[in-house]
CSV table of C-alpha atoms in Angstrom, one decimal:
chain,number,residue,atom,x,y,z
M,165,UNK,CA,12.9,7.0,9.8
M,166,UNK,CA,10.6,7.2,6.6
M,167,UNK,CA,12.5,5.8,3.4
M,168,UNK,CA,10.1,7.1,1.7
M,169,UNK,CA,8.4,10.5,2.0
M,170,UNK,CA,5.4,12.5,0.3
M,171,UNK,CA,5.9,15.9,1.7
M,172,UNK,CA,3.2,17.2,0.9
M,173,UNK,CA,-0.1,15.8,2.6
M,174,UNK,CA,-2.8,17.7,0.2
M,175,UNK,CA,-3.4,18.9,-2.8
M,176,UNK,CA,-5.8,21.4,-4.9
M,177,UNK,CA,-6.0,21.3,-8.6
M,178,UNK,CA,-8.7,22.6,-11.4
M,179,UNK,CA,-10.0,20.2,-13.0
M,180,UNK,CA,-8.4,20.4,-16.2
M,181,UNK,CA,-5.0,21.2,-15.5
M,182,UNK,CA,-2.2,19.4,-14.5
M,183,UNK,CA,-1.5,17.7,-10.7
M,184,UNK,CA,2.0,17.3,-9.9
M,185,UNK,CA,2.6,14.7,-7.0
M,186,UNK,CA,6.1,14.5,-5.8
M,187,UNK,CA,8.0,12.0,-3.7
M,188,UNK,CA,11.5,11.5,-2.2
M,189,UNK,CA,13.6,8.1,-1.5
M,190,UNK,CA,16.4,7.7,0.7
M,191,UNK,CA,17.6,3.9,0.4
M,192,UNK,CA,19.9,4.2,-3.1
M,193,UNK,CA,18.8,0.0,-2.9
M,194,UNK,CA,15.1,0.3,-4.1
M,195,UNK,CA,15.1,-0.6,-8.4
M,196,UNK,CA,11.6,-0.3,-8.9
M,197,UNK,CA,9.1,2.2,-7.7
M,198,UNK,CA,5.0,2.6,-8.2
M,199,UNK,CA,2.4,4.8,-7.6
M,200,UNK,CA,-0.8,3.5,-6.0
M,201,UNK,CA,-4.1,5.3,-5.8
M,202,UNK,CA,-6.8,5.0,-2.9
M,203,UNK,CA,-10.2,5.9,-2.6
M,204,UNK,CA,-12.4,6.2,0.9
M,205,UNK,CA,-13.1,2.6,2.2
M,206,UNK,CA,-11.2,0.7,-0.5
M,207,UNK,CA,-7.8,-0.6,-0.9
M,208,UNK,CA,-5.2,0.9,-2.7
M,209,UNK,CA,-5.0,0.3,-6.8
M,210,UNK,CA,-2.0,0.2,-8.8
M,211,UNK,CA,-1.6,3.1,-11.2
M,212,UNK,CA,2.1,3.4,-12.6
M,213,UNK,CA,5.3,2.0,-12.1
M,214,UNK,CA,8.9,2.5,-13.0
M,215,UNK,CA,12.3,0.8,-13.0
M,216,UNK,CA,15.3,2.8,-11.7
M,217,UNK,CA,16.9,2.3,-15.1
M,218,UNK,CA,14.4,4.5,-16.7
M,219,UNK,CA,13.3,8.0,-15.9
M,220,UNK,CA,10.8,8.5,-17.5
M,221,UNK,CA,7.3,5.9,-18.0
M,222,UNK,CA,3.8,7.0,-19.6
M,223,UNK,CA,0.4,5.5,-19.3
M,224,UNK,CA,-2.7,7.6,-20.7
M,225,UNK,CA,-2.9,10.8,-18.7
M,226,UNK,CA,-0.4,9.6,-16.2
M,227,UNK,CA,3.3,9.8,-16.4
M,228,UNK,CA,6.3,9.2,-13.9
M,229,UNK,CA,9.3,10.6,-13.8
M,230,UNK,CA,12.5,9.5,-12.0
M,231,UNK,CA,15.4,11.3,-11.3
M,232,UNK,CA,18.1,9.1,-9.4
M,233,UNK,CA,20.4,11.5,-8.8
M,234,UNK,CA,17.9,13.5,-6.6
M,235,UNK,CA,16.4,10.5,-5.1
M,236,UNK,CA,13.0,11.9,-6.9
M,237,UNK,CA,10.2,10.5,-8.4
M,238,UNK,CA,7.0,12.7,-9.4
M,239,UNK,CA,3.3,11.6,-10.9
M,240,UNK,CA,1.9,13.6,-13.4
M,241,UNK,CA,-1.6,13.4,-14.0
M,242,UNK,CA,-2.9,15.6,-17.7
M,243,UNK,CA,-5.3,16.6,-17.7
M,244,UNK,CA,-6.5,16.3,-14.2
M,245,UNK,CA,-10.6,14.8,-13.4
M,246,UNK,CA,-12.3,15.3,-10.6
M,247,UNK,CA,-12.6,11.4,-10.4
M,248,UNK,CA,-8.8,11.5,-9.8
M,249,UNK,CA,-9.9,13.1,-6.4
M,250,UNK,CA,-8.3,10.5,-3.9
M,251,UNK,CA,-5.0,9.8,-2.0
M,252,UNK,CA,-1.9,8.9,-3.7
M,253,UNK,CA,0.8,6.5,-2.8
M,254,UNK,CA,4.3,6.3,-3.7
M,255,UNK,CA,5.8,2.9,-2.9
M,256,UNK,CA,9.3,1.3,-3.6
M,257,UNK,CA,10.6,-2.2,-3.8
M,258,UNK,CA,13.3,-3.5,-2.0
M,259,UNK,CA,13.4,-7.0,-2.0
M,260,UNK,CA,10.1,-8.7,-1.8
M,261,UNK,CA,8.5,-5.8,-0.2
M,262,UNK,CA,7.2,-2.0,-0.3
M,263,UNK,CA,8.1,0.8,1.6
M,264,UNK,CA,5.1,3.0,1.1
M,265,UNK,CA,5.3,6.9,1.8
M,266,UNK,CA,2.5,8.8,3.6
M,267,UNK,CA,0.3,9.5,1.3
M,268,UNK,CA,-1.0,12.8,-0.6
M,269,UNK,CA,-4.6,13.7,-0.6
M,270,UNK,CA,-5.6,15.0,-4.6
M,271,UNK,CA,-8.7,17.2,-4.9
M,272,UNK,CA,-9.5,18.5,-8.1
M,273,UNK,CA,-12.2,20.8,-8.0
M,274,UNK,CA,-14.6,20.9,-11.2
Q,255,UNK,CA,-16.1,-13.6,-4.5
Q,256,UNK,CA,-13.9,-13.3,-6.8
Q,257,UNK,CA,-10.2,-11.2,-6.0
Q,258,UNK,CA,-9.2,-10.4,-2.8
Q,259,UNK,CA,-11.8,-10.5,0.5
Q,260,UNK,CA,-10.9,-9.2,4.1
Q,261,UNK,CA,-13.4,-10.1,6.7
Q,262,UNK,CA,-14.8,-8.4,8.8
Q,263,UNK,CA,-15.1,-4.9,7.5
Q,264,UNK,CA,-15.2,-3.4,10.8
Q,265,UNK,CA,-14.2,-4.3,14.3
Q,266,UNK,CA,-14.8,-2.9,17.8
Q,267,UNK,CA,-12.5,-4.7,20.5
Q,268,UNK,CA,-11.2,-4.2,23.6
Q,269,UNK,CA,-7.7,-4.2,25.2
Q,270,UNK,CA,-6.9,-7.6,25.6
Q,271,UNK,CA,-8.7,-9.6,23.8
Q,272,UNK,CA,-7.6,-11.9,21.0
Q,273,UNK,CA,-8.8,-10.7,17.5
Q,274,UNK,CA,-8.5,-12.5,14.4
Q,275,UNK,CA,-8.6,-10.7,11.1
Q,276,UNK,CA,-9.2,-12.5,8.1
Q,277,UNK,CA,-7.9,-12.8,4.0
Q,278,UNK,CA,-9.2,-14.6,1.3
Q,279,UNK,CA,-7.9,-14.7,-2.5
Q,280,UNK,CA,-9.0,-16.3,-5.0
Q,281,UNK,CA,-6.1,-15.9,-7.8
Q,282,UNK,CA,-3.8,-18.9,-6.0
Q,283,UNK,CA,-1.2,-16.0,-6.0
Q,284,UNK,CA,1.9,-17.0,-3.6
Q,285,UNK,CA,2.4,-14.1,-2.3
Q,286,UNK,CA,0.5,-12.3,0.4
Q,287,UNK,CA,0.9,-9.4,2.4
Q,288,UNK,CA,-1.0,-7.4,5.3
Q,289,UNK,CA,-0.6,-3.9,5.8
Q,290,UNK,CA,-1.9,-1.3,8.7
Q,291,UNK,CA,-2.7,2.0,7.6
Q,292,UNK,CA,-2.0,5.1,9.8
Q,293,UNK,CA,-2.8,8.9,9.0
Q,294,UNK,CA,0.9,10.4,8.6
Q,295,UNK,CA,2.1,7.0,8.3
Q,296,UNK,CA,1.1,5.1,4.7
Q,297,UNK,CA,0.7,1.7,4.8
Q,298,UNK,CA,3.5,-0.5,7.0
Q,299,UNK,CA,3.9,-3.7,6.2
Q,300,UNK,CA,3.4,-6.0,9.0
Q,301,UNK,CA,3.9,-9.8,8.1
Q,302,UNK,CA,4.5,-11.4,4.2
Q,303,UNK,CA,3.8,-14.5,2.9
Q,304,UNK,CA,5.9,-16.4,-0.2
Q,305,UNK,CA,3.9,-20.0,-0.1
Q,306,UNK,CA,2.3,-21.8,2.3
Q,307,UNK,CA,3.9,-22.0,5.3
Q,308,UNK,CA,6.5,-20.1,5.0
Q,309,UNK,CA,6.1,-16.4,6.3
Q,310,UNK,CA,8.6,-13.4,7.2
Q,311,UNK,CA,8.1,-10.2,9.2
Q,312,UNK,CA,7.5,-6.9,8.0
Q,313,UNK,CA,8.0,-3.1,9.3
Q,314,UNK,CA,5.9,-3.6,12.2
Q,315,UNK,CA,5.6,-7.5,13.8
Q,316,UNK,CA,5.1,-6.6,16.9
Q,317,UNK,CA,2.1,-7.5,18.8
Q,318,UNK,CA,0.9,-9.7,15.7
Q,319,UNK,CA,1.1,-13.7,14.7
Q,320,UNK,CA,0.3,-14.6,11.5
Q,321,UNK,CA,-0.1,-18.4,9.2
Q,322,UNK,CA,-0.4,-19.2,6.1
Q,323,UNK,CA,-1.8,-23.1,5.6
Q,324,UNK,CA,-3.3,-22.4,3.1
Q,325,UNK,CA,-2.4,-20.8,-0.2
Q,326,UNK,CA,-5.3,-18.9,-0.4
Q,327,UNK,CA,-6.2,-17.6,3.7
Q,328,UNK,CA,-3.4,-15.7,5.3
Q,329,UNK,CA,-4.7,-14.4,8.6
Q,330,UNK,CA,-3.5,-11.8,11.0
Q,331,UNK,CA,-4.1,-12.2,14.8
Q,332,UNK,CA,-3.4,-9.7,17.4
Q,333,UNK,CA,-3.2,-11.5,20.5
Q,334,UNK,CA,-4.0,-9.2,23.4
Q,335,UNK,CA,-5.1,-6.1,21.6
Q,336,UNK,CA,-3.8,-2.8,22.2
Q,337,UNK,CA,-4.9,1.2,21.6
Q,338,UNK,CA,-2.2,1.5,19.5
Q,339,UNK,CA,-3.1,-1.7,17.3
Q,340,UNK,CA,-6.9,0.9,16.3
Q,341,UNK,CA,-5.5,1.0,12.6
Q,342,UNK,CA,-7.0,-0.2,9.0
Q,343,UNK,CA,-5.6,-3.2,7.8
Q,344,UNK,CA,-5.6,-4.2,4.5
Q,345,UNK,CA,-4.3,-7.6,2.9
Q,346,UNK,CA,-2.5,-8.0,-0.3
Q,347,UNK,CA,-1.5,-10.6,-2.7
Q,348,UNK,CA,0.5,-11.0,-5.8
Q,349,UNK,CA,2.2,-13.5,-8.4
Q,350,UNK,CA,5.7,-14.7,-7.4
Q,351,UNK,CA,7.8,-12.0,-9.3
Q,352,UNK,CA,8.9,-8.5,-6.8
Q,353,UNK,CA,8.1,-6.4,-9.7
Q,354,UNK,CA,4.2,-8.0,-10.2
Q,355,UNK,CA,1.5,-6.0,-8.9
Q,356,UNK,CA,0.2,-6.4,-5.4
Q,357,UNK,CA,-3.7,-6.0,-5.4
Q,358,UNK,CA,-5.2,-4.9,-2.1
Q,359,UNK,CA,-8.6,-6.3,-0.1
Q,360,UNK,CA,-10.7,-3.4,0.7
Q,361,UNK,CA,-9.5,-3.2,4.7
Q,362,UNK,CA,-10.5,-3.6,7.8
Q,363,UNK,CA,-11.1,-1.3,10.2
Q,364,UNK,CA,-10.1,-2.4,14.0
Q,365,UNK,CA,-10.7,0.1,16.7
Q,366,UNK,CA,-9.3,-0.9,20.2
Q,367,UNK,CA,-11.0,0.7,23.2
């Protein structure tokens, strides 16, 4: 059973405009969540991150947004490069470890 | 190198045999973490590490031993390989803290025939 899902497994955006990249939690226990980004034959990098005690957490073109209520986080990425092109990973803490969700592959077309 | 190194990059094995995947990091971070990666999946966590000698299973122990003697190695064996074990693995470390970043070796690739 997934604690942590990314419904959608692709994505197509112009470069330009905005990507949205959603994810849902299930475990009311995870206080901290991030957002990881992976390109082909590397490891994941950390991008964002934000504490359940916020809902909102900017860096650059990249912004998170948390809504605990709905168990809901989404990335916004403005504008949107085509070097953004690569999978994304939401990930949240409980305890000493990450629960990552499945991934969702970004393409943003130029 | 500086960072993070997983050796080797790729690995063709057989079912049964012993394989030994290997980390490396060169921050003295006390943390460290290894990861299999699995389309539909995201990355599962498999064994942690806080310190030297003291390690903890993950998501997904099965079929895998790890130690930690050093600070700095953290190595995963898979002691009679199986299909299901043909995965990417990638290590990770971090600074004691939960809320520090974990920063990923660039995987390995382990294909069990």
């Amino acid at each position: 059973d997934q604690q942590v899902k990314q419904n959608s497994p692709s994505l197509s955006v112009q470069e330009g405009r905005i990507s949205i990249l959603n994810c849902d939690y299930t475990n009311s226990m995870f206080d901290y969540f991030l957002w990881y980004k992976k390109y082909p034959a590397e490891g994941p990098t950390f991008l964002i991150s934000i504490s359940s005690i916020k809902d909102k957490n900017e860096d650059g073109r990249f912004t998170v947004f948390l809504n605990k209520s709905a168990k809901h986080l989404s990335l916004h990425i403005v504008p949107s490069q085509p070097g953004d092109s690569a999978v994304y990973f939401c990930a949240a803490l409980y305890g000493n470890k990450l629960v990552f969700g499945a991934g969702t592959i970004l393409r943003v077309k130029s | 190198d500086a960072g993070i190194t997983q050796s080797p990059r790729y690995k063709i094995t057989e079912t049964g045999r012993q394989v030994t995947l290997m980390c490396h990091q060169t921050w003295s971070h006390s943390y460290m973490f290894w990861y299999r990666q699995d389309l539909g999946h995201g990355l599962r966590l498999i064994y942690y590490s806080a310190a030297a000698d003291i390690t903890d299973k993950g998501e997904v122990p099965d079929g895998y031993v790890v130690s930690r003697s050093k600070t700095e190695n953290f190595p995963l064996t898979l002691e009679s390989a199986t299909r299901s074990q043909t995965s990417v693995y990638f290590c990770a470390s971090r600074t004691s803290g939960p809320y520090n970043e974990q920063f990923f070796g660039p995987g390995t690739r382990l294909t069990v025939l």
